[in-house]
């Protein structure tokens, strides 16, 4: 309703005051502030959206992964360094009490650390034991391993690796670092906003794990390029691997400089070989010979590892010892190896008190050990750790190489977090150094070359031997690139890669790689790549390797054939023309066709069969009843012959035997259904 009102006749009781100038200013100020707040809020929302997009991008995830792994690598190395310093502090304090107390201190400290790591792995996270590279190769092939990349396994791996590396045993850290980096990648994708879709996309998850493997190697040696050249990193994933590896290597080296552990950013084991004209082409002949010998020794190392593993798993008295407690076998290994490595005893003749990195620094020296500079620090250290003033140089080198060879094969069988690459690398360096010291003795004036060039130094042969031996054992060509990054020099890059190729060719003809051998020992579901040594494998078809003798049952199988199969084989395949037919159809068919005369029996086995009247009972129980019970008052062995003698049962198939069964039931009221077969549906 609309009412018309005469505004002039309305009495005005009170009038409304007009707003003042001050009120108008306040109102405009409030409006400006609200507008500014809206703009500020909108800007924050935009910034937040940009940050979320950046944080969930691939490059940010990989950068954070590399930074965290570089930090973890430095932290673990620092803890290991502190523990080893404390170990040697105890050794020096016990000098005044005699050799026996020194031995007790050396062995006891190592024993405590290894047993602590073994206990963590056994009782908390068994998947944390070992290297980690065999399992990661399996994961990259598409196999799902549960409980392998969990937070609990990650914690045990980090703590156990720190304990194991501090024990002075020949154990490495490359494989565990690969495992730890894969842990970090998985946990980052689960717990944070980084790449939330990585867990849902299995293809992307594999690429992230592959990048994590490269990060693990980069954080071990500060080498961001070498591992990326491995066969597990396709070109489409190169940028991920390079970015994450570069971030990890930079953080690892910068932290080393920041905490005054290095004067500047330097390589893992820097060398100073002459770079003007380092070698003549004729020196590639001894390089090829060294590569072939490293291939043979690499195959021997893998064979020794297989024999030792077989001894542990198949020898009864060893199994009895290991089953009693998870600490017995690691304790025996530590007692044996630590006793030999003790610097106060036998270890003083082959650098028993040095770490792997310190040993490599001596082996990579660019001068011959027959001409060590006198009155120098290096001379004092050589006499202290290698006893050169008391013995010939070949004795400590030979002892060092042989002992590292078998000690490494024995140490990596313990159920503790440990790697294999660094001990193998050091073993190859010792063999190369020994080879390099022999060559000048055989050719004092050098090889007969056209140009007057210097010989390859013994340290150069040590670098080549380290790359060739580790490459043959791990079956990785990328070790030649890793060695160049570790030394910081490309002087002997060509001889190194030639030796690696030769050693791989020799070893691949004799043994699988160490990682494939561990995969076979652990029975991991891994399909190995096609062997590259022969093209004949490409002509092999499925028919050449398949098992063509398959025992099966159909609806036309006679009862006599069923009984014959039951005598020979326990597992069968059920074939039916109808794809929808399954176990239930087979059960009905056999229930109509196979009955056993069980007269006057109330044993437990009979009650079990009555209550479990199906086809899926164990055939061993069936055979037991057939041998113990009577069929139509005949012994158990004659029961099967009785079924074969009955033509009506033997020649009738499953579908047509119902009439015979019905007539048999009328004659024998005590017959009960007896399942005879254990079937698997395919």
XYZ file of C-alpha atoms in Angstrom:
682
model
C 0.000 0.000 0.000
C 1.269 3.386 -0.884
C 0.228 6.297 1.242
C 0.464 9.865 0.076
C 1.543 12.133 2.878
C 1.557 15.902 2.973
C 5.024 16.653 4.124
C 4.197 20.276 4.924
C 1.593 19.304 7.569
C 3.851 16.867 9.464
C 5.063 18.351 12.719
C 8.751 18.203 13.184
C 9.587 17.273 16.758
C 13.331 17.342 16.344
C 15.762 17.961 13.571
C 18.790 15.838 12.566
C 22.176 17.512 12.873
C 24.334 17.635 9.819
C 27.741 15.865 10.080
C 30.618 18.079 10.970
C 33.858 18.423 9.036
C 35.738 16.280 11.583
C 33.193 13.490 11.264
C 33.501 13.592 7.505
C 37.288 13.318 7.765
C 37.013 10.325 10.119
C 34.579 8.615 7.794
C 36.852 9.058 4.813
C 39.804 7.796 6.870
C 37.883 4.634 7.825
C 36.997 4.026 4.208
C 40.621 4.415 3.174
C 41.782 2.012 5.885
C 39.221 -0.608 4.888
C 40.307 -0.307 1.282
C 43.949 -0.660 2.291
C 43.113 -3.723 4.391
C 41.323 -5.308 1.458
C 44.265 -4.594 -0.818
C 46.693 -5.901 1.806
C 44.610 -9.028 2.342
C 44.390 -9.613 -1.392
C 48.158 -9.195 -1.708
C 48.755 -11.702 1.083
C 46.443 -14.169 -0.610
C 48.314 -13.749 -3.873
C 51.687 -14.165 -2.170
C 50.426 -17.227 -0.299
C 49.137 -18.734 -3.530
C 52.450 -18.071 -5.242
C 54.353 -19.639 -2.335
C 52.097 -22.683 -2.380
C 52.635 -23.095 -6.103
C 56.382 -22.743 -5.676
C 56.552 -25.106 -2.721
C 54.557 -27.754 -4.553
C 56.719 -27.521 -7.673
C 59.331 -30.077 -8.638
C 62.339 -27.796 -8.461
C 61.595 -26.621 -4.911
C 61.088 -30.199 -3.733
C 64.384 -31.293 -5.277
C 66.268 -28.299 -3.869
C 64.982 -28.958 -0.350
C 65.829 -32.657 -0.734
C 69.398 -31.838 -1.770
C 69.873 -29.322 1.048
C 68.575 -31.727 3.689
C 70.678 -34.611 2.395
C 73.825 -32.478 2.293
C 73.163 -31.444 5.890
C 72.595 -35.046 6.978
C 75.775 -36.143 5.217
C 77.863 -33.511 6.961
C 76.243 -34.288 10.307
C 76.902 -38.021 10.024
C 80.510 -37.446 8.943
C 81.039 -35.041 11.823
C 79.629 -37.522 14.360
C 81.812 -40.290 12.946
C 84.850 -38.027 13.187
C 84.111 -37.218 16.835
C 83.611 -40.871 17.753
C 86.839 -41.901 16.028
C 88.725 -39.130 17.818
C 87.383 -40.390 21.116
C 88.377 -43.940 20.109
C 91.987 -42.912 19.471
C 91.989 -40.814 22.629
C 91.240 -43.985 24.581
C 93.980 -45.823 22.697
C 96.590 -43.159 23.495
C 95.539 -43.064 27.139
C 95.983 -46.829 27.418
C 99.522 -46.868 25.965
C 101.128 -46.670 29.385
C 99.199 -49.737 30.529
C 100.553 -52.056 27.861
C 99.511 -53.692 24.603
C 96.824 -55.860 26.186
C 94.835 -52.876 27.422
C 95.281 -51.172 24.054
C 93.811 -54.227 22.346
C 90.915 -54.349 24.799
C 90.187 -50.664 24.235
C 90.369 -50.947 20.443
C 88.243 -54.089 20.161
C 85.818 -53.201 22.956
C 84.887 -49.834 21.475
C 84.296 -51.328 18.015
C 82.358 -54.220 19.523
C 80.032 -51.899 21.416
C 79.262 -49.799 18.326
C 78.582 -52.760 16.028
C 76.434 -54.611 18.554
C 74.443 -51.438 19.201
C 73.775 -51.064 15.463
C 72.949 -54.774 15.103
C 70.482 -54.610 17.991
C 68.707 -51.603 16.485
C 68.369 -53.332 13.132
C 67.178 -56.621 14.590
C 64.643 -55.373 17.113
C 63.467 -52.047 15.658
C 63.824 -51.989 11.855
C 65.277 -55.055 10.080
C 64.991 -53.291 6.705
C 67.652 -50.794 7.802
C 70.407 -53.430 7.633
C 72.667 -53.688 4.628
C 73.498 -51.336 1.815
C 70.166 -50.235 0.407
C 71.157 -50.107 -3.256
C 69.847 -53.629 -4.094
C 66.454 -52.752 -2.641
C 66.393 -49.397 -4.422
C 67.160 -51.113 -7.721
C 64.175 -53.344 -7.045
C 61.963 -50.352 -6.237
C 63.029 -48.545 -9.400
C 61.989 -51.624 -11.379
C 58.436 -51.191 -10.115
C 58.358 -53.619 -7.178
C 56.671 -52.411 -3.995
C 58.584 -53.172 -0.781
C 56.491 -52.447 2.288
C 58.066 -50.972 5.428
C 61.247 -50.140 3.519
C 60.851 -46.346 3.329
C 59.227 -45.667 6.685
C 60.237 -43.116 9.302
C 61.280 -45.818 11.764
C 63.627 -47.391 9.227
C 65.026 -43.944 8.455
C 65.920 -43.239 12.096
C 67.529 -46.654 12.580
C 69.473 -46.276 9.333
C 70.964 -42.936 10.359
C 71.906 -44.013 13.896
C 73.118 -47.465 12.874
C 75.235 -46.092 10.032
C 76.916 -43.614 12.369
C 77.778 -46.415 14.782
C 79.021 -48.754 12.040
C 81.257 -46.169 10.353
C 82.841 -45.277 13.699
C 83.881 -48.870 14.402
C 87.019 -48.768 12.177
C 85.796 -51.752 10.164
C 85.987 -51.642 6.327
C 82.436 -50.404 5.789
C 81.180 -47.754 3.388
C 78.394 -45.205 3.317
C 77.325 -44.774 -0.318
C 74.556 -47.387 -0.252
C 73.128 -46.222 3.097
C 73.206 -42.611 1.889
C 71.190 -43.645 -1.162
C 68.712 -45.321 1.181
C 68.565 -42.271 3.473
C 68.002 -39.907 0.539
C 65.146 -42.104 -0.683
C 63.694 -41.974 2.826
C 63.838 -38.188 2.833
C 62.178 -37.973 -0.580
C 59.340 -40.246 0.531
C 58.819 -38.495 3.853
C 58.882 -35.038 2.265
C 56.199 -36.012 -0.223
C 54.040 -37.452 2.583
C 54.394 -34.942 5.393
C 54.639 -31.599 3.626
C 53.060 -29.658 0.820
C 55.951 -30.580 -1.448
C 54.612 -32.440 -4.469
C 51.428 -33.825 -2.880
C 50.624 -35.691 -6.081
C 53.880 -37.699 -6.049
C 52.404 -40.497 -3.926
C 49.423 -40.896 -6.226
C 51.440 -40.918 -9.451
C 53.639 -44.035 -9.436
C 55.553 -42.869 -12.509
C 56.490 -39.551 -10.892
C 57.311 -41.336 -7.642
C 59.876 -43.521 -9.429
C 61.521 -40.476 -10.982
C 61.717 -38.792 -7.585
C 63.300 -41.912 -6.073
C 65.799 -42.033 -8.940
C 66.751 -38.420 -8.239
C 67.089 -39.297 -4.544
C 69.554 -42.064 -5.429
C 71.698 -39.544 -7.293
C 71.494 -37.201 -4.292
C 72.761 -39.970 -2.015
C 75.901 -40.456 -4.094
C 76.458 -36.714 -4.504
C 76.295 -36.160 -0.758
C 78.766 -38.984 -0.146
C 81.665 -37.573 -2.161
C 80.449 -34.104 -3.125
C 80.243 -35.387 -6.705
C 77.058 -34.110 -8.384
C 77.678 -35.451 -11.903
C 79.024 -38.984 -11.727
C 76.021 -40.955 -10.516
C 73.617 -39.070 -12.798
C 75.356 -40.709 -15.755
C 74.226 -44.132 -14.523
C 71.803 -46.223 -16.576
C 68.991 -45.685 -14.059
C 68.643 -42.008 -14.988
C 66.977 -41.399 -18.369
C 67.376 -38.114 -20.178
C 63.920 -36.859 -19.217
C 64.901 -37.104 -15.538
C 68.358 -35.547 -15.878
C 67.326 -32.074 -14.752
C 65.823 -33.436 -11.526
C 68.926 -35.463 -10.743
C 71.344 -32.650 -11.571
C 69.434 -30.049 -9.582
C 69.083 -32.161 -6.443
C 72.650 -33.497 -6.661
C 74.088 -30.028 -7.162
C 72.242 -28.629 -4.140
C 73.425 -31.542 -2.019
C 77.064 -31.269 -3.108
C 77.141 -27.486 -2.588
C 75.669 -27.697 0.909
C 77.988 -30.567 1.862
C 81.122 -28.697 0.793
C 80.051 -25.309 2.144
C 79.338 -26.795 5.557
C 82.786 -28.375 5.517
C 84.353 -24.981 4.890
C 82.068 -23.162 7.331
C 83.075 -25.374 10.235
C 86.799 -24.931 9.461
C 87.307 -28.537 8.446
C 88.688 -27.399 5.087
C 90.398 -24.194 4.009
C 88.345 -23.939 0.836
C 86.006 -25.944 -1.333
C 88.026 -28.936 -2.515
C 87.589 -32.428 -3.893
C 87.052 -35.544 -1.781
C 90.614 -36.815 -2.380
C 92.499 -34.063 -4.235
C 95.508 -35.089 -6.315
C 98.367 -33.168 -7.926
C 99.380 -35.146 -11.004
C 101.291 -33.373 -13.811
C 98.823 -32.187 -16.429
C 101.045 -30.880 -19.271
C 101.678 -34.182 -21.038
C 100.771 -36.876 -18.525
C 101.341 -40.068 -20.551
C 102.133 -41.543 -23.948
C 99.728 -43.690 -25.931
C 101.928 -46.742 -25.329
C 101.083 -46.605 -21.623
C 97.552 -47.666 -22.444
C 98.881 -51.239 -22.726
C 99.644 -51.605 -18.988
C 96.404 -49.724 -18.307
C 94.433 -52.376 -20.213
C 96.360 -55.078 -18.366
C 95.494 -53.434 -15.051
C 91.832 -53.260 -16.085
C 91.774 -56.957 -16.992
C 93.371 -57.908 -13.684
C 90.885 -55.741 -11.787
C 88.076 -57.526 -13.624
C 89.430 -60.908 -12.547
C 89.858 -59.779 -8.949
C 86.383 -58.251 -9.018
C 84.894 -61.586 -10.050
C 86.946 -63.280 -7.330
C 85.608 -60.813 -4.761
C 81.993 -61.505 -5.733
C 82.648 -65.248 -5.686
C 84.200 -64.967 -2.224
C 81.168 -63.036 -1.007
C 78.842 -65.719 -2.391
C 80.832 -68.498 -0.728
C 80.870 -66.700 2.608
C 77.141 -65.985 2.440
C 76.453 -69.606 1.542
C 78.578 -70.740 4.484
C 76.552 -68.574 6.857
C 73.131 -69.601 5.570
C 73.652 -73.309 4.874
C 76.152 -74.562 7.455
C 74.320 -76.124 10.393
C 76.666 -75.119 13.186
C 76.783 -71.534 11.910
C 72.984 -71.466 11.716
C 72.755 -72.780 15.258
C 75.037 -70.001 16.460
C 73.237 -67.212 14.612
C 69.773 -68.414 15.669
C 70.618 -68.194 19.351
C 71.187 -64.453 19.291
C 71.524 -61.709 16.655
C 74.681 -60.491 18.400
C 76.854 -63.612 18.141
C 77.841 -63.416 14.477
C 78.603 -59.648 14.464
C 80.606 -60.080 17.662
C 82.739 -62.831 16.119
C 83.385 -60.777 12.975
C 84.347 -57.699 14.994
C 86.658 -59.658 17.283
C 88.473 -61.187 14.330
C 88.784 -58.112 12.102
C 89.381 -55.551 14.854
C 92.161 -57.702 16.310
C 93.969 -57.726 12.975
C 93.374 -54.003 12.444
C 94.614 -52.971 15.868
C 97.376 -50.341 15.366
C 99.277 -51.666 18.357
C 99.547 -55.150 16.830
C 99.377 -56.450 13.284
C 97.598 -53.360 11.965
C 100.676 -51.127 12.155
C 102.057 -52.857 9.045
C 99.131 -51.998 6.730
C 97.607 -48.731 7.992
C 95.248 -50.369 10.451
C 94.477 -47.118 12.229
C 93.580 -45.067 9.144
C 90.145 -44.368 7.748
C 89.309 -45.164 4.142
C 89.730 -41.534 3.091
C 93.090 -41.226 4.852
C 94.334 -44.445 3.249
C 93.334 -43.214 -0.208
C 95.219 -39.949 0.343
C 98.434 -41.910 0.888
C 97.784 -44.262 -2.023
C 97.117 -41.368 -4.434
C 100.436 -39.603 -3.743
C 102.133 -38.587 -7.006
C 105.583 -39.883 -6.001
C 106.908 -43.387 -5.621
C 107.104 -44.805 -2.137
C 110.727 -45.646 -2.812
C 111.455 -41.900 -3.000
C 109.504 -40.468 -0.099
C 110.735 -36.936 0.731
C 113.046 -37.112 3.716
C 112.613 -35.016 6.835
C 108.995 -34.236 6.031
C 105.640 -34.785 7.655
C 104.602 -37.230 4.956
C 107.706 -39.315 5.647
C 106.930 -39.482 9.367
C 103.341 -40.490 8.701
C 104.377 -43.143 6.169
C 106.694 -44.684 8.725
C 104.031 -44.440 11.416
C 101.150 -46.045 9.541
C 102.911 -48.172 6.907
C 106.224 -49.045 8.649
C 108.282 -48.262 5.539
C 111.464 -47.738 7.554
C 111.278 -51.303 8.884
C 109.992 -53.227 5.854
C 109.972 -53.135 2.088
C 107.174 -51.097 0.535
C 105.643 -54.174 -1.143
C 104.921 -55.871 2.181
C 102.530 -53.224 3.575
C 100.910 -52.710 0.164
C 100.348 -56.436 -0.319
C 99.046 -56.904 3.213
C 96.782 -53.877 2.876
C 95.266 -55.027 -0.424
C 94.747 -58.662 0.591
C 93.318 -57.814 4.002
C 90.956 -55.185 2.607
C 89.850 -57.734 0.003
C 88.619 -60.438 2.373
C 87.748 -58.160 5.306
C 85.318 -56.219 3.135
C 83.673 -59.403 1.884
C 83.234 -60.544 5.478
C 82.163 -57.214 6.970
C 79.306 -56.527 4.570
C 77.601 -59.776 5.596
C 76.782 -58.344 9.036
C 73.198 -57.176 9.578
C 74.140 -53.532 10.174
C 73.764 -50.437 7.965
C 76.833 -50.459 5.751
C 77.959 -49.741 2.226
C 80.389 -51.484 -0.073
C 81.674 -48.927 -2.567
C 84.280 -47.118 -0.457
C 86.002 -50.301 0.873
C 86.024 -51.709 -2.665
C 87.363 -48.416 -3.973
C 90.176 -48.453 -1.404
C 90.995 -52.081 -2.233
C 91.294 -51.208 -5.917
C 93.494 -48.232 -5.056
C 95.825 -50.517 -3.100
C 96.056 -52.963 -5.983
C 96.642 -50.151 -8.468
C 99.369 -48.676 -6.258
C 101.058 -52.063 -6.032
C 100.863 -52.399 -9.821
C 102.213 -48.878 -10.268
C 105.208 -49.561 -8.022
C 106.068 -52.754 -9.927
C 106.018 -51.175 -13.408
C 108.980 -48.797 -12.740
C 110.978 -51.713 -11.361
C 110.339 -53.723 -14.522
C 111.052 -50.733 -16.790
C 113.492 -48.415 -14.959
C 113.857 -46.185 -18.020
C 110.189 -46.248 -18.854
C 108.450 -47.780 -21.830
C 110.137 -47.301 -25.232
C 108.096 -44.333 -26.443
C 108.755 -42.005 -29.357
C 108.306 -38.837 -27.370
C 110.183 -38.115 -24.187
C 107.249 -38.018 -21.789
C 107.005 -38.859 -18.095
C 105.659 -42.194 -16.937
C 102.271 -42.653 -15.345
C 102.936 -42.133 -11.665
C 102.146 -44.921 -9.160
C 99.444 -42.659 -7.775
C 97.900 -42.502 -11.237
C 97.782 -46.292 -11.394
C 96.142 -46.231 -7.958
C 93.389 -43.947 -9.288
C 92.905 -46.165 -12.338
C 92.873 -49.335 -10.230
C 90.346 -47.881 -7.789
C 87.945 -46.985 -10.595
C 88.436 -50.273 -12.456
C 88.019 -52.554 -9.443
C 84.994 -50.732 -8.036
C 83.466 -50.557 -11.509
C 83.879 -54.295 -12.076
C 82.327 -55.210 -8.722
C 79.377 -52.821 -9.002
C 79.135 -53.142 -12.822
C 78.938 -49.352 -13.220
C 80.729 -47.375 -15.923
C 79.878 -44.172 -14.073
C 82.647 -44.877 -11.550
C 85.121 -43.378 -14.020
C 83.276 -40.051 -13.787
C 82.898 -40.310 -10.002
C 86.654 -40.828 -9.613
C 87.399 -37.730 -11.669
C 85.134 -35.684 -9.388
C 86.668 -37.217 -6.277
C 90.229 -36.357 -7.341
C 89.442 -33.010 -8.961
C 91.658 -33.781 -11.974
C 90.999 -35.050 -15.490
C 94.642 -35.943 -16.092
C 94.078 -39.691 -16.332
C 90.459 -39.670 -17.486
C 91.132 -41.577 -20.723
C 93.155 -44.399 -19.088
C 90.581 -44.573 -16.301
C 87.587 -45.076 -18.557
C 89.487 -47.606 -20.695
C 90.417 -49.626 -17.605
C 86.819 -49.478 -16.339
C 85.474 -50.766 -19.661
C 87.998 -53.613 -19.774
C 87.357 -54.628 -16.163
C 83.591 -54.603 -16.712
C 83.933 -56.736 -19.824
C 86.072 -59.311 -17.997
C 84.013 -59.464 -14.810
C 80.653 -59.610 -16.618
C 81.757 -62.814 -18.329
C 82.428 -64.476 -14.991
C 80.009 -63.164 -12.354
C 76.990 -60.970 -11.815
C 77.439 -57.641 -10.106
C 77.636 -57.507 -6.328
C 74.255 -55.805 -6.069
C 72.564 -58.411 -8.277
C 74.165 -61.121 -6.152
C 72.720 -59.551 -2.991
C 69.325 -59.336 -4.700
C 69.478 -63.065 -5.454
C 70.561 -63.859 -1.895
C 67.664 -61.857 -0.456
C 65.287 -63.314 -3.068
C 63.958 -59.920 -4.040
C 61.506 -59.837 -6.978
C 63.869 -58.233 -9.452
C 64.089 -58.764 -13.201
C 67.719 -58.204 -14.203
C 68.572 -56.376 -17.424
C 69.607 -58.218 -20.561
C 73.309 -59.146 -20.373
C 75.259 -56.747 -22.591
C 78.063 -59.183 -23.344
C 76.305 -61.199 -26.042
C 73.670 -60.550 -28.695
C 72.509 -64.187 -28.623
C 70.189 -63.458 -25.701
C 68.020 -61.331 -27.974
C 67.087 -64.467 -29.941
C 65.810 -66.364 -26.895
C 62.040 -66.818 -26.854
C 59.640 -67.704 -24.067
C 59.418 -71.247 -25.429
C 63.125 -71.782 -24.720
C 62.872 -71.023 -21.004
C 59.307 -71.978 -20.085
C 58.286 -75.144 -18.224
C 56.165 -77.043 -20.722
C 55.329 -80.032 -18.493
C 52.201 -78.759 -16.763
C 49.905 -81.114 -14.861
C 46.281 -80.076 -15.072
C 42.734 -81.303 -14.512
C 39.646 -80.834 -16.646
C 36.072 -82.105 -16.545
C 37.150 -84.964 -18.829
C 39.925 -86.185 -16.519
C 39.263 -89.757 -15.399
C 39.413 -90.831 -11.809
C 42.331 -93.108 -12.577
C 44.293 -90.140 -13.918
C 43.417 -88.146 -10.833
C 44.698 -90.878 -8.555
C 47.864 -91.166 -10.630
C 48.477 -87.431 -10.348
C 47.822 -87.578 -6.632
C 50.586 -90.147 -6.259
C 53.151 -87.983 -8.054
C 52.302 -84.317 -7.609
C 50.651 -82.182 -4.977
C 49.770 -79.061 -7.006
C 47.499 -78.999 -10.046
C 46.031 -76.529 -12.486
C 42.288 -76.453 -13.069
C 41.312 -75.775 -16.696
C 37.759 -75.093 -17.781
C 36.394 -73.847 -21.133
C 34.175 -71.400 -19.284
C 36.288 -68.523 -17.965
C 33.754 -67.938 -15.204
C 34.295 -71.402 -13.763
C 36.410 -71.323 -10.658
C 37.273 -73.255 -7.560
C 33.660 -73.818 -6.565
C 32.870 -75.503 -9.908
C 35.920 -77.724 -9.571
C 34.905 -78.597 -6.040
C 31.444 -79.692 -7.172
C 32.904 -81.701 -10.049
C 35.343 -83.595 -7.885
C 32.773 -84.045 -5.123
C 30.584 -85.793 -7.671
C 33.445 -87.911 -8.917
C 35.782 -88.871 -6.057
C 34.613 -90.670 -2.936
C 36.601 -92.620 -0.444
C 35.263 -95.582 1.494
C 35.988 -94.788 5.109
C 34.725 -97.698 7.225
C 34.196 -97.470 10.981
C 36.608 -94.561 11.615
C 36.194 -91.930 14.308
C 39.768 -90.612 14.399
C 40.661 -86.956 14.637
C 41.697 -86.898 10.999
C 38.284 -88.192 9.964
C 36.510 -85.548 12.043
C 38.763 -82.925 10.502
C 37.794 -84.055 7.015
C 34.101 -84.081 7.847
C 34.269 -80.538 9.179
C 36.503 -79.280 6.340
C 34.971 -80.904 3.312
C 36.691 -78.904 0.570
C 39.397 -79.210 -2.047
C 41.916 -77.023 -0.284
C 43.167 -79.397 2.426
C 46.787 -80.390 2.538
C 47.602 -83.411 0.406
C 50.067 -84.691 3.019
C 47.127 -85.253 5.386
C 45.278 -87.128 2.642
C 48.235 -89.425 2.039
C 48.546 -90.015 5.772
C 44.915 -91.170 5.995
C 45.233 -93.355 2.890
C 48.186 -95.151 4.450
C 46.644 -95.493 7.923
C 42.990 -96.234 7.150
C 41.413 -99.095 5.215
C 39.282 -98.854 2.122
C 36.662 -101.613 1.868
C 38.679 -103.568 4.436
C 41.838 -103.282 2.308
C 45.197 -101.737 3.379
C 45.842 -98.119 2.556
C 48.281 -98.814 -0.291
C 45.749 -101.133 -1.961
C 43.103 -98.449 -1.810
C 44.540 -96.630 -4.791
C 44.904 -99.879 -6.717
C 41.285 -100.675 -5.918
C 40.233 -97.427 -7.536
C 42.305 -98.215 -10.609
C 40.928 -101.763 -10.864
C 37.344 -100.595 -10.939
C 36.752 -99.974 -14.624
C 33.573 -98.109 -13.879
C 35.564 -95.569 -11.876
C 38.850 -95.582 -13.738
C 37.472 -94.965 -17.205
C 34.663 -92.616 -16.302
C 35.237 -88.918 -16.239
C 34.153 -86.512 -13.579
C 30.883 -85.576 -15.227
C 29.723 -89.146 -15.951
C 30.583 -90.771 -12.637
C 27.575 -89.640 -10.600
C 25.577 -92.823 -11.311
C 28.421 -95.051 -10.172
C 28.836 -92.976 -7.043
C 25.123 -93.146 -6.261
C 25.122 -96.914 -6.577
C 28.215 -97.143 -4.406
C 26.509 -95.010 -1.792
C 23.527 -97.371 -1.722
C 25.822 -100.352 -1.093
C 28.035 -98.608 1.478
C 26.250 -96.277 3.874
C 29.508 -95.399 5.677
C 31.198 -93.626 2.756
C 32.181 -90.022 3.410
C 33.431 -87.405 1.014
C 37.237 -87.246 0.895
C 39.113 -84.433 -0.852
C 42.225 -85.826 -2.546
C 43.727 -82.889 -4.343
C 45.269 -79.519 -3.542
C 44.331 -77.231 -6.415
C 45.460 -73.798 -7.549
C 43.269 -71.749 -9.812
C 45.116 -70.136 -12.725
